Coordinates of C-alpha atoms in Angstrom, one line a residue:
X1 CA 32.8 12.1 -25.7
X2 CA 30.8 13.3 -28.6
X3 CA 29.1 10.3 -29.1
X4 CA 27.6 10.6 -25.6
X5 CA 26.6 14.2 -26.1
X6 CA 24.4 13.2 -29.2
X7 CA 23.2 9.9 -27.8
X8 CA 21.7 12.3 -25.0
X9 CA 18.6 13.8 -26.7
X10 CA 15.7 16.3 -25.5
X11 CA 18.5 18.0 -22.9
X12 CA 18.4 21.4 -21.8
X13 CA 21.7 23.4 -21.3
X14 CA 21.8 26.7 -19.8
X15 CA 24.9 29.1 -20.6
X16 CA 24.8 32.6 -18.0
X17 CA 26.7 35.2 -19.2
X18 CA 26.5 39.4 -19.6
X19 CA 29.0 38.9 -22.2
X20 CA 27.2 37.8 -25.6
X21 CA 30.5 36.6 -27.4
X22 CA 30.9 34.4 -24.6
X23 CA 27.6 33.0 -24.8
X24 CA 27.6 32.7 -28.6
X25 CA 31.4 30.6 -28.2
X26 CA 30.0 28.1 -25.3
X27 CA 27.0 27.7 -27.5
X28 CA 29.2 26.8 -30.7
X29 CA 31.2 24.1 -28.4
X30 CA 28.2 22.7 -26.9
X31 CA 26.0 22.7 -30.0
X32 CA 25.3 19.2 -30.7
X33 CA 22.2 16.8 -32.3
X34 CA 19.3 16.5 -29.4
X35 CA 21.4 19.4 -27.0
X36 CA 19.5 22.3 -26.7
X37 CA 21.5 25.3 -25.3
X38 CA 19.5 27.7 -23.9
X39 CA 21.6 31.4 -23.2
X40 CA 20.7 33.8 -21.0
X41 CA 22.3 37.3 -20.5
X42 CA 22.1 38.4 -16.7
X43 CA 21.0 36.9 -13.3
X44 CA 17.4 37.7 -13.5
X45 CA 17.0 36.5 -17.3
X46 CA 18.5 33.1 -15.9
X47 CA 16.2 32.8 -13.0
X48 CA 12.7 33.3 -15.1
X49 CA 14.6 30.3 -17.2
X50 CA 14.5 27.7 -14.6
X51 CA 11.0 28.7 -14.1
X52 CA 9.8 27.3 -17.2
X53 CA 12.6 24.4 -18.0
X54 CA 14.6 22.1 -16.6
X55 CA 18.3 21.7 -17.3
X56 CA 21.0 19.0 -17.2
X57 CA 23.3 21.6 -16.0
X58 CA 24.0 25.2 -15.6
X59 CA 26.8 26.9 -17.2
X60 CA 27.1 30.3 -14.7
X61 CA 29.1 33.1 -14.8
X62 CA 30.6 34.3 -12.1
X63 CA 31.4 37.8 -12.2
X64 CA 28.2 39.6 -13.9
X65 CA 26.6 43.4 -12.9
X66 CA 23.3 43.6 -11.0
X67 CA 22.5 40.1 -9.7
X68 CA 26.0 38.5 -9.9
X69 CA 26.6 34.5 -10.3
X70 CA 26.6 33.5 -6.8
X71 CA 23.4 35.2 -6.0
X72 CA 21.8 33.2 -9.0
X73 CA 23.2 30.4 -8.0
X74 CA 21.5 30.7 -4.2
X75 CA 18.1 31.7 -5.8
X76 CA 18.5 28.7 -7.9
X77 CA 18.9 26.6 -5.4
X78 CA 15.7 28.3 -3.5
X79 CA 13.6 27.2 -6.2
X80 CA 11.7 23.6 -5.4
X81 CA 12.3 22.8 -9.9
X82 CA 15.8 23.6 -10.0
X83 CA 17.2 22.6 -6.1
X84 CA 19.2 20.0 -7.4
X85 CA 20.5 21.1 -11.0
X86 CA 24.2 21.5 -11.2
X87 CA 25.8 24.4 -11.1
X88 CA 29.3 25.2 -13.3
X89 CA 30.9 28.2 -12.4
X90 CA 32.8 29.1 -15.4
X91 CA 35.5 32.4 -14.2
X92 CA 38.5 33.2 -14.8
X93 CA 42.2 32.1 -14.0
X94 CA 43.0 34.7 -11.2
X95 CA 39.8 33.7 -9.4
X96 CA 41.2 33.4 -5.3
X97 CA 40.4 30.4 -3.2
X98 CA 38.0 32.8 -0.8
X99 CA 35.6 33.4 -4.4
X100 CA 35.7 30.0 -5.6
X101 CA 34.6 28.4 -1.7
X102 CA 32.4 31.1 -1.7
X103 CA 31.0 29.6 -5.3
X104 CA 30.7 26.0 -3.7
X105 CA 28.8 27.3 -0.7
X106 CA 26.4 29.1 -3.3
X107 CA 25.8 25.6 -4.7
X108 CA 28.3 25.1 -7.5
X109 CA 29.4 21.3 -8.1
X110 CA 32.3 22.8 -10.1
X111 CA 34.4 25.4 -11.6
X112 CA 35.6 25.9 -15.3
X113 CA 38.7 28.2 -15.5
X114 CA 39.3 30.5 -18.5
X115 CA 40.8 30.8 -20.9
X116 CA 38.2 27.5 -22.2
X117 CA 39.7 24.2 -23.3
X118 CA 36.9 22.8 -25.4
X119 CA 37.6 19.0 -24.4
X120 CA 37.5 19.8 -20.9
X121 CA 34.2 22.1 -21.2
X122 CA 32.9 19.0 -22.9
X123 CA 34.0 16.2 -20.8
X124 CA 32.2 18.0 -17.9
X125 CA 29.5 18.6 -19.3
X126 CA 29.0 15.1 -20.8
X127 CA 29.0 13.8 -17.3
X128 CA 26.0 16.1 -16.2
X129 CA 24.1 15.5 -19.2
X130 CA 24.8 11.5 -18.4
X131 CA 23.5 11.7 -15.5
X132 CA 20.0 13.6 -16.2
X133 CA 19.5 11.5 -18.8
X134 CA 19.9 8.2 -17.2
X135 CA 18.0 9.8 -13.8
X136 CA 15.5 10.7 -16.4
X137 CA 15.3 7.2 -17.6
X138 CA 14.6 5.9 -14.2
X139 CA 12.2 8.7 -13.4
X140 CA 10.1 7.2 -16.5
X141 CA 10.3 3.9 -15.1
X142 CA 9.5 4.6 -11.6
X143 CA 6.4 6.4 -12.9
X144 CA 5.6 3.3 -15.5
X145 CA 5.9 1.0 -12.4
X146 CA 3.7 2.5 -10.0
X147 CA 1.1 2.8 -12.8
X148 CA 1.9 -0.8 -13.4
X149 CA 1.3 -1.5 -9.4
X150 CA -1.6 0.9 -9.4
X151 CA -3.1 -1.1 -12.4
X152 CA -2.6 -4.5 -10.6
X153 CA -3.9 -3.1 -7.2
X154 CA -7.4 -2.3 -9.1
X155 CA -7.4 -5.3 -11.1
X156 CA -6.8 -7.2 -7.9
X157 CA -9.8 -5.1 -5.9
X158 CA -12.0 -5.9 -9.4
X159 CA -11.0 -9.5 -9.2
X160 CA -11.8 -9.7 -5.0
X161 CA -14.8 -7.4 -5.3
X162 CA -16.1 -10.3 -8.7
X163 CA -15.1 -13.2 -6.3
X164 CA -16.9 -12.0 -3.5
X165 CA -20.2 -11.2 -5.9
X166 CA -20.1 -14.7 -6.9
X167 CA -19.7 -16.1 -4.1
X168 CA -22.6 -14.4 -2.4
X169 CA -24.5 -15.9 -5.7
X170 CA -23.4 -19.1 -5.3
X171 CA -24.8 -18.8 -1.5
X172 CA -28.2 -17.5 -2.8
X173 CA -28.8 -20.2 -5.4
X174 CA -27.8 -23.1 -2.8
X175 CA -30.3 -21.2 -0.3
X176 CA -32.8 -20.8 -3.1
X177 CA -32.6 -24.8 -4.3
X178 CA -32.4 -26.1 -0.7
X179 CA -35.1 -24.5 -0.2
X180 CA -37.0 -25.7 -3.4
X181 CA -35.8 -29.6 -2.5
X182 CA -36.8 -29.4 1.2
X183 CA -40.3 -27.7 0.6
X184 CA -41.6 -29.5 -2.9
X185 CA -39.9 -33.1 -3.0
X186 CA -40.4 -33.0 0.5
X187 CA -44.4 -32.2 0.5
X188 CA -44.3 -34.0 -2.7
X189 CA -43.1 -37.1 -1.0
X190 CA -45.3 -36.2 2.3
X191 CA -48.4 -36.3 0.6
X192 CA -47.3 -39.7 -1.3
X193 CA -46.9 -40.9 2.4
X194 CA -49.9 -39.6 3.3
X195 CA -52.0 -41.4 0.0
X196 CA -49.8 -44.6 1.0
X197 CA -51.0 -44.6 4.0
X198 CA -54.7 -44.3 3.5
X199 CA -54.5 -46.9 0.4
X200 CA -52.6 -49.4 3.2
X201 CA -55.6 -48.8 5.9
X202 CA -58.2 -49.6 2.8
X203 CA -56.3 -53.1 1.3
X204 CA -57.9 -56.8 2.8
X205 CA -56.0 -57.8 5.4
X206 CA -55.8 -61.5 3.4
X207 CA -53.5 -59.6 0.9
X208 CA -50.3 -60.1 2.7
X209 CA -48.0 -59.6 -0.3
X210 CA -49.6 -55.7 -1.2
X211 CA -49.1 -55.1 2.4
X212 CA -45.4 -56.4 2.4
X213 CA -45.2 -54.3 -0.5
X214 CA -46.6 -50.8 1.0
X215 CA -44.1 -51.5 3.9
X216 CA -41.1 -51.2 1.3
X217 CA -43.1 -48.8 -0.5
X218 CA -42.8 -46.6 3.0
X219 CA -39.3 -47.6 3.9
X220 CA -38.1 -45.8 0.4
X221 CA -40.0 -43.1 0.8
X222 CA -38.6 -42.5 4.0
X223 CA -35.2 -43.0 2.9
X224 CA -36.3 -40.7 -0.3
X225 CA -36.8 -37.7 2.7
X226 CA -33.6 -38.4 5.1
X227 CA -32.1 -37.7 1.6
X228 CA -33.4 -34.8 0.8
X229 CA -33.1 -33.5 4.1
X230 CA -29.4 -34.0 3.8
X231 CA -29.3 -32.9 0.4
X232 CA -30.9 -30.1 1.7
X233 CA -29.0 -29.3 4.5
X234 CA -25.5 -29.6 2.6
X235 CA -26.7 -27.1 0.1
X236 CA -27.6 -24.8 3.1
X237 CA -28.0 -25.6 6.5
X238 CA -31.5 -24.2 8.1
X239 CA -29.8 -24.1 11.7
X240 CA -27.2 -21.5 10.2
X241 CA -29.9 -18.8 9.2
X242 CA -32.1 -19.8 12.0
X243 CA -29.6 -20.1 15.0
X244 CA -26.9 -18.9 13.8
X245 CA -23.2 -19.7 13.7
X246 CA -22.4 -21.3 16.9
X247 CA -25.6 -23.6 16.0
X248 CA -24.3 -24.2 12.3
X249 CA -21.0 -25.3 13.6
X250 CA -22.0 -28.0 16.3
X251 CA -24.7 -29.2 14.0
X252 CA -21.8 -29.6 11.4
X253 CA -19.7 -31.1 13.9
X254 CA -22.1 -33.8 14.9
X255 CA -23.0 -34.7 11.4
X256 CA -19.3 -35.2 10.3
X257 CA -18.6 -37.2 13.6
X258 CA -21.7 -39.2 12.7
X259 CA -20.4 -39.6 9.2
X260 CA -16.4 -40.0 9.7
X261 CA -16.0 -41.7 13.1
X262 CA -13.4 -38.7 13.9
X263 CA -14.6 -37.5 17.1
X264 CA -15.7 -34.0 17.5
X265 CA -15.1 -31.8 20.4
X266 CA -16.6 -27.9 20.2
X267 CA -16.3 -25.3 22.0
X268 CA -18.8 -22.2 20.9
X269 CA -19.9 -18.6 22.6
X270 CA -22.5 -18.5 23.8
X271 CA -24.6 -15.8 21.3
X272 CA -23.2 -15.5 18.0
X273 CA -26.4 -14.5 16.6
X274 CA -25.0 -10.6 16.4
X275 CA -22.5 -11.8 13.5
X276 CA -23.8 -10.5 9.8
X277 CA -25.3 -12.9 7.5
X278 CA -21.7 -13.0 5.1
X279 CA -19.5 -13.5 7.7
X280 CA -21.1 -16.4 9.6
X281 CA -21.3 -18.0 6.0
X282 CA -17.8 -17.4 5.0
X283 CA -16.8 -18.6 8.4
X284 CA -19.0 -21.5 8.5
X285 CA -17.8 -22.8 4.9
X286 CA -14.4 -22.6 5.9
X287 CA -14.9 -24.9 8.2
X288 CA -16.7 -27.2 6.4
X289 CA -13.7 -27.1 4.3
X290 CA -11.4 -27.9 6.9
X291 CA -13.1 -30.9 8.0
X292 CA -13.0 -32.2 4.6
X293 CA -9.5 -31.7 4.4
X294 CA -9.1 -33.7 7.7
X295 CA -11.7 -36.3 6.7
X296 CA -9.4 -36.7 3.4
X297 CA -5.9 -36.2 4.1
X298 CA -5.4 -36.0 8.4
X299 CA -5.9 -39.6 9.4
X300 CA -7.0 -38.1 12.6
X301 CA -9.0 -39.3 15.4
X302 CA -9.9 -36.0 17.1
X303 CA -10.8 -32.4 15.9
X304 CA -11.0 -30.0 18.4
X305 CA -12.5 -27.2 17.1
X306 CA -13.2 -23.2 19.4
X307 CA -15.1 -20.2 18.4
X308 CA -14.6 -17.2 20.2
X309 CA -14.8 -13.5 20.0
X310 CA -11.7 -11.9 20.1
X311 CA -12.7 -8.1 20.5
X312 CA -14.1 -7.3 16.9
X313 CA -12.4 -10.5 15.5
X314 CA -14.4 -13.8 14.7
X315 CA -11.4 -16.3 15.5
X316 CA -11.9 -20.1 14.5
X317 CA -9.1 -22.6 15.5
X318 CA -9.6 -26.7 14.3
X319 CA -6.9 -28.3 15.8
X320 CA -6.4 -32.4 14.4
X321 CA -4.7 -35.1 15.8
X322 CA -3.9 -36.4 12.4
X323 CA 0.0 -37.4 10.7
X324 CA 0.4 -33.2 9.8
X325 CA 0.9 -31.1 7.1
X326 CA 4.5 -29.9 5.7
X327 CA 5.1 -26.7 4.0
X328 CA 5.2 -27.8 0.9
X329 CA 2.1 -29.2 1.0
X330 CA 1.1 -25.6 2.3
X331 CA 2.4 -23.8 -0.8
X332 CA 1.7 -26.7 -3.2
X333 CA -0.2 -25.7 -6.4
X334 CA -2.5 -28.2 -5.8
X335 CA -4.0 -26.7 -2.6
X336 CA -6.5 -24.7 -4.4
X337 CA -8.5 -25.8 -1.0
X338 CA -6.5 -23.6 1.2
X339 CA -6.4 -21.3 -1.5
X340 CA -10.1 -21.2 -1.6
X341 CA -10.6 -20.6 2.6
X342 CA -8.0 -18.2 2.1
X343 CA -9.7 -15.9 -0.3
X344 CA -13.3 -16.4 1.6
X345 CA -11.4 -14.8 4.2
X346 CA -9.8 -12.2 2.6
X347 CA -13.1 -10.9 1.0
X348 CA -13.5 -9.8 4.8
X349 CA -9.7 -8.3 5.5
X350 CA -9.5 -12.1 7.4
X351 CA -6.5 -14.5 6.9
X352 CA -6.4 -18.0 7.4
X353 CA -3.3 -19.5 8.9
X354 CA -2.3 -23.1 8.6
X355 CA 0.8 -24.9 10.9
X356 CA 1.5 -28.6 11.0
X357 CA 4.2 -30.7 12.1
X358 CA 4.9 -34.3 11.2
X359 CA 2.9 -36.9 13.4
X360 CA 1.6 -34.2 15.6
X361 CA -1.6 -32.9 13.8
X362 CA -2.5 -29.6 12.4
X363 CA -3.7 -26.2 13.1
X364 CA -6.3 -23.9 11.2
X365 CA -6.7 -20.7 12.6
X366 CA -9.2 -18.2 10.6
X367 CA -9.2 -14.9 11.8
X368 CA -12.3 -12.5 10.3
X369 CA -12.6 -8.9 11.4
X370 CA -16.7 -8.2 12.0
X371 CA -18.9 -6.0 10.8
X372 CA -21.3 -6.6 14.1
X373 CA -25.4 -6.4 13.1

């Protein structure tokens, strides 16, 4: 027992008593490494105690003049610091049942009779001071895991807020080169149609291979402008800053049924020109993402895919014909795809949920809260 009063170190014991030889005896019994034994004389002396200390336990006499032990203990037990400190009435043998419930109702979680036994006084005590140390210890840890949690919270906001800033960069540098592709190379390649032209109209019409020549000349230059048009347009549709996305998503539609043979069926308000500029983008490149993942993995022959406006929700549901997805598949590590849509959305307070079965297609429903213009 007197290995775990020294293990316990940096504990406070309080010993009440008017009698200073019994204080200066339960402080010889209880001194030990680390135990710090605080005595008090009266009542009063032991209440402006717990005002500036804690304890592991109060030793409390019960019989004392002026404020007597029971009183202590109930203004103890007032106190918000020491509510839940326990209380050892120490009295003595001829102490009557009546007293001693009377003790318990004051707050005591146990009596010590006199005459002392030294092992006994120790044994109890070792208990208490157990107990505040090991509550101690899981105070500290408590404390060092919501600072933990409070830590990863912020580094998870830092991390969302970063994502989201590069994001919107990304966005501005695709606008900023589709832009730069559609207007030079394609006045670039304009006016070389236009010099092409007027060196064709000057040429002898006797020079039939120059002719045949311009006429492939033309046909790659044309083909040189459908591709940057595309180019163009996959960097950063026009029809989504211009129309909107209700626009941006047909247009998208038609272009991957044109590409993919999947037929597209979609179903749009009929103004979502009120959504902010972020929104319609992160919505928009989610789906752009979920037709790749059906043009890739789905084997589909249909996407059906609705926009609506669920009172200050954007909701977007692509529903494939394809062979499914399986949970797995959902949680996989190599889904960084989903993982992707999934964080677009979150940037927003939006989720994106996914359900497939086997043979019988899959579901994509992205849900984004709006911030309406």
């Amino acid at each position: 027992m007197e290995s775990a009063l020294s293990a316990s170190l940096d504990v406070n014991i309080l010993i009440v008593d008017d009698d200073r030889k019994n204080l200066t005896a339960l402080q010889e019994l209880l001194r030990r490494p680390g135990l710090n034994v605080v005595l008090a004389g009266s009542g009063e002396q032991a209440l402006r105690c717990v005002l500036k200390d804690d304890f592991a336990v109060i030793l409390l006499d019960a019989r004392m003049p002026g404020v007597d032990g029971f009183e202590t203990a109930r203004l103890i037990r007032q106190r918000p610091r020491s509510r839940h400190t326990p209380i050892i009435f120490v009295t003595g043998a001829y102490e009557d049942p009546p007293s001693m419930f009377r003790g318990y109702e004051a707050g005591a979680v146990d009596y010590i009779i006199k005459p002392l036994i030294p092992e006994v006084l120790r044994s109890k005590v070792s208990v208490f001071i157990e107990l505040y140390s090991k509550s101690a210890v899981l105070t500290t840890e408590i404390a060092e895991r919501r600072l933990a949690e409070e830590h990863l919270r912020e580094s998870k906001e830092n991390l969302r807020a970063l994502a989201a800033r590069l994001e919107s960069v990304r966005e501005e540098e695709r606008t900023r080169i589709a832009r730069e592709i559609h207007d030079e190379l394609g006045q670039a390649l304009t006016g070389l149609k236009m010099d092409l032209t007027w060196l064709t109209s000057r040429l002898p019409k006797d020079k039939k291979p120059l002719i045949s020549k311009t006429k492939s000349i033309f046909r790659l230059i044309d083909d040189t402008i459908h591709s940057v048009r595309r180019i163009s347009s996959g960097l950063r549709p026009e029809v989504l800053d211009e129309a909107g996305l209700a626009a941006a998503i047909g247009w998208q539609a038609r272009d991957f049924q044109k590409r993919t043979g999947i037929r597209c069926k979609v179903t749009v308000p009929a103004d979502s020109t009120g959504l902010d500029h972020e929104r319609s983008t992160a919505a928009f490149r989610i789906f752009q993402e979920l037709l790749t993942n059906v043009a890739r993995h789905a084997c589909a022959t249909r996407v059906d895919t609705v926009v609506r406006l669920d009172d200050s929700t954007l909701v977007l549901e692509v529903q494939d014909n394809g062979k499914g997805i399986s949970k797995s598949e959902l949680d996989g590590s190599k889904s960084l795809g989903l993982l992707g849509m999934r964080e677009r959305a979150s940037l927003f307070g939006g989720n994106v949920a996914i359900t497939g079965t086997r043979g019988q297609g899959t579901r994509a429903t992205v849900s984004i809260p709006l911030r309406l213009n």
